[in-house]
mmCIF file of C-alpha atoms in Angstrom:
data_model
loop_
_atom_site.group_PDB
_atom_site.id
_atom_site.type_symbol
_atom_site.label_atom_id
_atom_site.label_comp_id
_atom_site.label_asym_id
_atom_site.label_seq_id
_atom_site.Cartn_x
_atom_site.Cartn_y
_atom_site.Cartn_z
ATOM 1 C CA UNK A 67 -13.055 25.229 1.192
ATOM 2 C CA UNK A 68 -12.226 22.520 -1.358
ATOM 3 C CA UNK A 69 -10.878 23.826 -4.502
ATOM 4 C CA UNK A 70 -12.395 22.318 -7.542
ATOM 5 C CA UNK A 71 -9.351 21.963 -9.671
ATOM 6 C CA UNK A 72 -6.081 19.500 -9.225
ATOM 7 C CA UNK A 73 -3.577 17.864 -11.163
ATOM 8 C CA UNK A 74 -3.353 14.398 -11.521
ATOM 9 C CA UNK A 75 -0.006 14.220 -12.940
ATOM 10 C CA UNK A 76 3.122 16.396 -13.761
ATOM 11 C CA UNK A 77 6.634 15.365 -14.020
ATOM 12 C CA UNK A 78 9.563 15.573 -15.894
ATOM 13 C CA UNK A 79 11.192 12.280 -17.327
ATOM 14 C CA UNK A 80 14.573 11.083 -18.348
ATOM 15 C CA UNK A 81 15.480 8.061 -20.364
ATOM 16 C CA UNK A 82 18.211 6.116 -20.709
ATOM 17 C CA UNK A 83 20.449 7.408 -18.274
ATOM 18 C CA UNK A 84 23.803 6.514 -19.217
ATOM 19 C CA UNK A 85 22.207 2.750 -19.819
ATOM 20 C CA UNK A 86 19.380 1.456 -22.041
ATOM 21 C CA UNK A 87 16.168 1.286 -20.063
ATOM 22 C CA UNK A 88 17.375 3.620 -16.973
ATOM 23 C CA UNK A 89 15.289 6.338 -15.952
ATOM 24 C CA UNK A 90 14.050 8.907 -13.677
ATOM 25 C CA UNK A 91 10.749 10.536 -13.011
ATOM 26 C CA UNK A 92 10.615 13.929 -10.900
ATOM 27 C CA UNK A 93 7.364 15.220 -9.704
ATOM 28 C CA UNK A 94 3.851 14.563 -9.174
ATOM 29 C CA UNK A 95 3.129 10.701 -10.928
ATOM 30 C CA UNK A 96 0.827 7.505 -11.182
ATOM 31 C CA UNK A 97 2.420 4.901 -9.668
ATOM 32 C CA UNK A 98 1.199 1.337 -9.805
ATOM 33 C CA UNK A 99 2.364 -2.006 -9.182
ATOM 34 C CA UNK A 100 0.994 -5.562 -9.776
ATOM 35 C CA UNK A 101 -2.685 -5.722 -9.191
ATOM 36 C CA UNK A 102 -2.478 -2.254 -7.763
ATOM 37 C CA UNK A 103 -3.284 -4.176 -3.814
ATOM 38 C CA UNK A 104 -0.373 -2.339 -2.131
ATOM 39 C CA UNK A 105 0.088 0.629 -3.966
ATOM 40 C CA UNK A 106 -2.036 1.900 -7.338
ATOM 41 C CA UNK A 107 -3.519 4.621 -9.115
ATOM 42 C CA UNK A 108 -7.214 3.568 -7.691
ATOM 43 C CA UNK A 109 -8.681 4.947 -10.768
ATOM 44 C CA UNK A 110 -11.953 3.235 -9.476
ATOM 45 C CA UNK A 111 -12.201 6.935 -7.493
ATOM 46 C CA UNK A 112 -13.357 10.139 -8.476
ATOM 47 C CA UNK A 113 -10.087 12.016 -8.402
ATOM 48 C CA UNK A 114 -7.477 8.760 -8.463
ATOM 49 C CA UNK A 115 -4.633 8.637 -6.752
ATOM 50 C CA UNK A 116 -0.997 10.147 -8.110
ATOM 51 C CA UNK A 117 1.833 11.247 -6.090
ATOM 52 C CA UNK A 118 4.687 13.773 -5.337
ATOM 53 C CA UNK A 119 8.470 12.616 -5.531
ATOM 54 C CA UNK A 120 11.415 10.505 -7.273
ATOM 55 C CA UNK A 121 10.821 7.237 -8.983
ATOM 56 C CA UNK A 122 14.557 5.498 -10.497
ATOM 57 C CA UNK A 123 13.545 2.554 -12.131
ATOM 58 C CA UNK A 124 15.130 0.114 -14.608
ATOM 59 C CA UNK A 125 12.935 -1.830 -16.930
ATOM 60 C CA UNK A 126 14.433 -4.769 -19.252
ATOM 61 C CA UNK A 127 12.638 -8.101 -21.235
ATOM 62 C CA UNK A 128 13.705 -10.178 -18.448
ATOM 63 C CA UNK A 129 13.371 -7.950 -14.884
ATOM 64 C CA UNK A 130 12.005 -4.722 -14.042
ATOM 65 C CA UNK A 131 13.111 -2.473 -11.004
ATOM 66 C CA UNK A 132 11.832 0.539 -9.619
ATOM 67 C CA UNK A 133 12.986 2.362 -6.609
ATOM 68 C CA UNK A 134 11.144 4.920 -5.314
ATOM 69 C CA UNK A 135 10.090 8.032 -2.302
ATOM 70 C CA UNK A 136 7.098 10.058 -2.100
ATOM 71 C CA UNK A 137 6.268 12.729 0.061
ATOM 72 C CA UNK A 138 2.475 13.460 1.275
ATOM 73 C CA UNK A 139 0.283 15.213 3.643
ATOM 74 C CA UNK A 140 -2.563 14.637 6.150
ATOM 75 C CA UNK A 141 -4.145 18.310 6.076
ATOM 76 C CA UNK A 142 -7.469 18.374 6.253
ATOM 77 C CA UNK A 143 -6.887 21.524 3.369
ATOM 78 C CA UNK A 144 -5.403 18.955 1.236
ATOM 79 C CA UNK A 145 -7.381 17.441 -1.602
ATOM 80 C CA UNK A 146 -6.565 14.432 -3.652
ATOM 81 C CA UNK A 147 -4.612 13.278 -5.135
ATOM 82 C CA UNK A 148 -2.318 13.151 -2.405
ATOM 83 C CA UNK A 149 -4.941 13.687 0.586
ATOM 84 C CA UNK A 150 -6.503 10.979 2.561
ATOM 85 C CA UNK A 151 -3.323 9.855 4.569
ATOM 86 C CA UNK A 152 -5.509 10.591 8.057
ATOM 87 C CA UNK A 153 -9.307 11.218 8.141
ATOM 88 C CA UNK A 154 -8.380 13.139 11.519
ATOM 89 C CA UNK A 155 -9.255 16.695 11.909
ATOM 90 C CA UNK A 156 -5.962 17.583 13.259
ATOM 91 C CA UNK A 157 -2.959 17.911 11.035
ATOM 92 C CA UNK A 158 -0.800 14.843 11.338
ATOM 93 C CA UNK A 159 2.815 16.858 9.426
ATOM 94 C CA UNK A 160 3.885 15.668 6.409
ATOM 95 C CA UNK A 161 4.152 11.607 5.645
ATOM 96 C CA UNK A 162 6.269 9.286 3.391
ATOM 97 C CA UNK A 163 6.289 6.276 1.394
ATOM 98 C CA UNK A 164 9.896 5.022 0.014
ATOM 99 C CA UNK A 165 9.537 1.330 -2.036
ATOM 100 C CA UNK A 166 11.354 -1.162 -4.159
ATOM 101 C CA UNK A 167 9.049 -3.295 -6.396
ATOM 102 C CA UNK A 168 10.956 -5.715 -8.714
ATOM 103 C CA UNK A 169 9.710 -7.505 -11.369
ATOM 104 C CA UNK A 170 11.546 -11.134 -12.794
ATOM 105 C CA UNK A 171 9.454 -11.346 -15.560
ATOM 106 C CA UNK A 172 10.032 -14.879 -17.843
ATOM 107 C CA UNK A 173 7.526 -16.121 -20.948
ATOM 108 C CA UNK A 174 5.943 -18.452 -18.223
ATOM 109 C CA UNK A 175 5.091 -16.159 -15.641
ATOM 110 C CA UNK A 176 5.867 -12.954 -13.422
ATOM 111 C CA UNK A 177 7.601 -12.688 -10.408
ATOM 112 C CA UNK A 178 6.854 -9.484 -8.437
ATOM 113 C CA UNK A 179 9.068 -9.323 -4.883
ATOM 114 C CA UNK A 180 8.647 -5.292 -2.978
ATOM 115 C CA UNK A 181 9.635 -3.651 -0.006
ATOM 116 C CA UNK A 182 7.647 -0.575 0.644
ATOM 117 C CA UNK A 183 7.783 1.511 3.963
ATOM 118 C CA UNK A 184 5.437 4.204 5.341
ATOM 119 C CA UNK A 185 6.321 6.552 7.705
ATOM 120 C CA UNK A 186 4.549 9.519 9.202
ATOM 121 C CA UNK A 187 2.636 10.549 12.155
ATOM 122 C CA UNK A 188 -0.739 8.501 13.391
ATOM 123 C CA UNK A 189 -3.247 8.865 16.614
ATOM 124 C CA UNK A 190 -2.421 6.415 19.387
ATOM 125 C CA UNK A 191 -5.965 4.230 20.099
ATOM 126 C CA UNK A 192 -8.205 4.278 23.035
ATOM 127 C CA UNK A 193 -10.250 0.900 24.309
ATOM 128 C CA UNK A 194 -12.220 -0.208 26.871
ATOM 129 C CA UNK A 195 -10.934 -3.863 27.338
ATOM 130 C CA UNK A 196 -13.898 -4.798 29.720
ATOM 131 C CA UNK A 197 -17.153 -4.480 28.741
ATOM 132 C CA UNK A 198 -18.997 -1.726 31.056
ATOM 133 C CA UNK A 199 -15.775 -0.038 31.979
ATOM 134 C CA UNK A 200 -15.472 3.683 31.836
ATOM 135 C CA UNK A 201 -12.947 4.819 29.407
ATOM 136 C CA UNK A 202 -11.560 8.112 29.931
ATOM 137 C CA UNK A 203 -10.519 9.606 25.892
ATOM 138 C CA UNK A 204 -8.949 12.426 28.060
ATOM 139 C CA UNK A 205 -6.184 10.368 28.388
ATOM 140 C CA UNK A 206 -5.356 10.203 25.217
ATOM 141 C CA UNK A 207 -4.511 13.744 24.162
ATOM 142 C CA UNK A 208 -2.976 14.613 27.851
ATOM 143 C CA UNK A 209 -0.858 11.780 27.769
ATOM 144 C CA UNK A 210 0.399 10.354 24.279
ATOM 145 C CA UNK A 211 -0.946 12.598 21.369
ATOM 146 C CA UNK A 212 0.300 11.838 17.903
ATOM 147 C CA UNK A 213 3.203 9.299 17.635
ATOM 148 C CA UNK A 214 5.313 8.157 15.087
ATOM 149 C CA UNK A 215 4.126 5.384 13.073
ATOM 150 C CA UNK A 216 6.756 3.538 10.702
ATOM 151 C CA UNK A 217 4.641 0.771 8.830
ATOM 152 C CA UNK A 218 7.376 -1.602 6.496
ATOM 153 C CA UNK A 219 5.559 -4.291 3.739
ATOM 154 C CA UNK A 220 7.410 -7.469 2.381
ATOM 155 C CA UNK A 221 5.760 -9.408 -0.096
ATOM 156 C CA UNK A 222 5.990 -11.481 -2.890
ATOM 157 C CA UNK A 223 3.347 -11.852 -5.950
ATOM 158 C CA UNK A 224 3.570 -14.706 -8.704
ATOM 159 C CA UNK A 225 1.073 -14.449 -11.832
ATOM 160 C CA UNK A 226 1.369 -15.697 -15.391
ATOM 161 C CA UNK A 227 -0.343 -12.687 -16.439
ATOM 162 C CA UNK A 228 2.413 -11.979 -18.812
ATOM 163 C CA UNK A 229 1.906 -9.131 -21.062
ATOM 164 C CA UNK A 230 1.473 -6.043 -19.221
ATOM 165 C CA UNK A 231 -0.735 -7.975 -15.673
ATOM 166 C CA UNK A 232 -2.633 -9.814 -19.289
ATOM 167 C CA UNK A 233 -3.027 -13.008 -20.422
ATOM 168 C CA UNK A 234 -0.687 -13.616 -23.721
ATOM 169 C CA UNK A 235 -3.126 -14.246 -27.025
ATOM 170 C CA UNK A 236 -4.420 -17.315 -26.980
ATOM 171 C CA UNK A 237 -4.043 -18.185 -23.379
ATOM 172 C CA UNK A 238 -7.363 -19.165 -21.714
ATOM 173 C CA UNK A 239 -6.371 -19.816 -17.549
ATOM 174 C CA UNK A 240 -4.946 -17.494 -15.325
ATOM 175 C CA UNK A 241 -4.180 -17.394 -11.627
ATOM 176 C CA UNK A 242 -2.252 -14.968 -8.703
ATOM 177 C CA UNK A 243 -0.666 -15.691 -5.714
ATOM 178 C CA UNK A 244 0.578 -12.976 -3.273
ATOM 179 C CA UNK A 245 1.562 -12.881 0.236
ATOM 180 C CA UNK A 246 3.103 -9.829 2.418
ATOM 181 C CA UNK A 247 3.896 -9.461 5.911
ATOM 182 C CA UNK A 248 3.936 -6.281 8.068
ATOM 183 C CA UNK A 249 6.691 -5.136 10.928
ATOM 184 C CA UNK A 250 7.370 -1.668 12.560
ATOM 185 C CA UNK A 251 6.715 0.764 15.326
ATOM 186 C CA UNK A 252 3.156 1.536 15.778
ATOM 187 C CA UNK A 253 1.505 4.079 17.985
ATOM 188 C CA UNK A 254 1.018 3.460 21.599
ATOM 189 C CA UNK A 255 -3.028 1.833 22.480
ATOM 190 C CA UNK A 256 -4.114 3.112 25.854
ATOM 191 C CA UNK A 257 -7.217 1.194 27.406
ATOM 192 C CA UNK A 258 -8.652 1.119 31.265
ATOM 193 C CA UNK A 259 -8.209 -2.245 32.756
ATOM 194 C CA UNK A 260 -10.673 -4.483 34.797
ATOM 195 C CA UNK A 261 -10.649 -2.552 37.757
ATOM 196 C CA UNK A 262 -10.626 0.753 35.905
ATOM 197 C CA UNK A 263 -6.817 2.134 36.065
ATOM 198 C CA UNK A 264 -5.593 3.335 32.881
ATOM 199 C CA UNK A 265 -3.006 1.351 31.233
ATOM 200 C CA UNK A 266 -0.869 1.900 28.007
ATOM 201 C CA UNK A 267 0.896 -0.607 25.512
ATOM 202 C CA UNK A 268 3.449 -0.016 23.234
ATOM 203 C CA UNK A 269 2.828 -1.591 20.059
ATOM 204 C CA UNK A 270 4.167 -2.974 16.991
ATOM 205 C CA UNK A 271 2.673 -3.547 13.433
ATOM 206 C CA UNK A 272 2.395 -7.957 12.525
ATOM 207 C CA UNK A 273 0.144 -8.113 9.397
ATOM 208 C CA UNK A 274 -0.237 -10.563 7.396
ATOM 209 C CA UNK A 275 -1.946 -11.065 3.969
ATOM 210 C CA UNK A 276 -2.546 -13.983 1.912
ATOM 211 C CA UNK A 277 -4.342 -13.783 -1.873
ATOM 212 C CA UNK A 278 -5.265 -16.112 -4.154
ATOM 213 C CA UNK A 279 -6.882 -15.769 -7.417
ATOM 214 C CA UNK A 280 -7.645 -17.833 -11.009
ATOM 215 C CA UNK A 281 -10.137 -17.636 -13.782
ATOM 216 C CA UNK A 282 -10.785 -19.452 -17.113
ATOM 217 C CA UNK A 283 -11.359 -17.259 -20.324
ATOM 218 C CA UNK A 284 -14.590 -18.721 -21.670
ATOM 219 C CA UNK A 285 -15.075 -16.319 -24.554
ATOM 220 C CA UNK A 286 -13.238 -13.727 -25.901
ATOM 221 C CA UNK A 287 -15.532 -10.960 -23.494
ATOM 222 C CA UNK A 288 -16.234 -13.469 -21.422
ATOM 223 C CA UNK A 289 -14.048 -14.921 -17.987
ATOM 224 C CA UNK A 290 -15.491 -17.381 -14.897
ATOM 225 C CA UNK A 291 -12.740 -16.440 -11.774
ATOM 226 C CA UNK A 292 -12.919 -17.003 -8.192
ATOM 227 C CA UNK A 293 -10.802 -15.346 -5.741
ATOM 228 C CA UNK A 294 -9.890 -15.598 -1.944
ATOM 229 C CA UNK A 295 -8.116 -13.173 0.686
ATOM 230 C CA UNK A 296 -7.251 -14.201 4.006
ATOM 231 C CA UNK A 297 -5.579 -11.887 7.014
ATOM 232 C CA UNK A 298 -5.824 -12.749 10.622
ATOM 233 C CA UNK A 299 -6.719 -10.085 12.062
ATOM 234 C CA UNK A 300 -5.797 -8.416 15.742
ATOM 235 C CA UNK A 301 -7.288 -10.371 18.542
ATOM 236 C CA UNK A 302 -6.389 -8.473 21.174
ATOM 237 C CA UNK A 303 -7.082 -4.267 20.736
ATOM 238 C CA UNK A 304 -5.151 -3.933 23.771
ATOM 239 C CA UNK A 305 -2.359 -6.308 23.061
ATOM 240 C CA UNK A 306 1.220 -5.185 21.979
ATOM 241 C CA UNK A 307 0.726 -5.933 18.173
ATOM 242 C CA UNK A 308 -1.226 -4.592 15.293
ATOM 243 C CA UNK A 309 -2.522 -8.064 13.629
ATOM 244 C CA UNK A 310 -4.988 -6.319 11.010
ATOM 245 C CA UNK A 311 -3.088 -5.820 7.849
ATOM 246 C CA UNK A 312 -3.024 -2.374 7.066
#
């Protein structure tokens, strides 16, 4: 049974630890970066996301840094905001997220450069790697089970979206950039083979992710944009990487 009442946020704040502009936040918080593409408050959803944990962050004119670890759970008993992590049935244990999104922010333009890692526990993957084989999903739970998955992001974001991710008064053009790879440990894929043996692959995570974006501010209420992602993909479901950004 769902319950029908959650809180979004609630956390205790300190400012100016010792130093202008140092703080900490303790406890259940929005966090969002950038264009909210690796980590946001998705506010586009019914309940949003938020999360549980410690954010230290440093904010000046010229750079911005924010370090931060969150703690969240698979359960299928756990609601949002900090459900969602597995749509398994099974309890996966608790996950976490730790990050470091910095900011160089100059009159011209934003630089945005973040390290963010994910670690908790995921299903290993089962495929047939020839059409009209039989796959056996038995093997699956007798053999491998849940695995630990650590998933790290590097990336890099450029905008000249100055004044808080908008467009200073007067300015009519915008554009993004942003790229991030992906490295780490990923569960195991297990797969029957051309002449139907069962096989297994360890695996690790190789995403990439490019994104482009710019628009012209016609009117006031008014902007023409066009933007363009681009991610590889995994060729090979039975190969030793995960290609498919995640």
């Amino acid at each position: 049974k769902r319950n029908s009442f959650d809180v979004r946020e609630a956390y205790v704040q300190f400012r100016n630890l010792g130093a202008k502009g140092l703080g900490l936040q303790l406890g259940r918080q929005i966090l969002a970066y950038g264009d909210g593409r690796m980590i946001g408050s998705a506010n586009w959803t019914f309940g949003g996301l938020s999360y549980d944990g410690v954010l230290l962050k440093y904010d000046a004119d010229a750079i911005s840094s924010h370090l931060f670890a969150i703690k969240g759970t698979s359960s299928v008993t756990n609601n949002m905001p900090n459900g969602g992590v597995s749509n398994s049935p099974v309890p996966d244990g608790d996950s976490y997220m730790a990050g470091w999104y910095n900011s160089l922010k100059h009159h011209l333009a934003v630089l945005d450069i973040y390290a963010i890692g994910m670690f908790r526990n995921a299903a290993v993957d089962s495929v047939c790697s020839v059409a009209g084989a039989t796959c056996t999903p038995d093997i699956v739970v007798a053999t491998a089970g849940r695995q630990r998955s650590n998933l790290y992001t590097f990336g890099a974001r450029l905008t000249n979206r100055t004044e808080a991710n908008r467009l200073p008064a007067g300015s009519k053009w915008d554009y993004t950039l942003e790229a991030a790879i992906q490295a780490g440990n990923a569960p195991d894929v297990l797969f029957t083979d051309s002449i139907g043996n069962a096989s297994t692959n360890g695996r690790r995570y190789a995403g990439q992710l490019f994104f482009a974006q710019t628009g012209y501010k016609v009117l006031d209420d008014l902007r023409v944009g066009v933007q363009a992602y681009y991610s590889p993909g995994t060729r090979d479901r039975t190969g030793s990487t995960i290609d498919t950004f995640q």
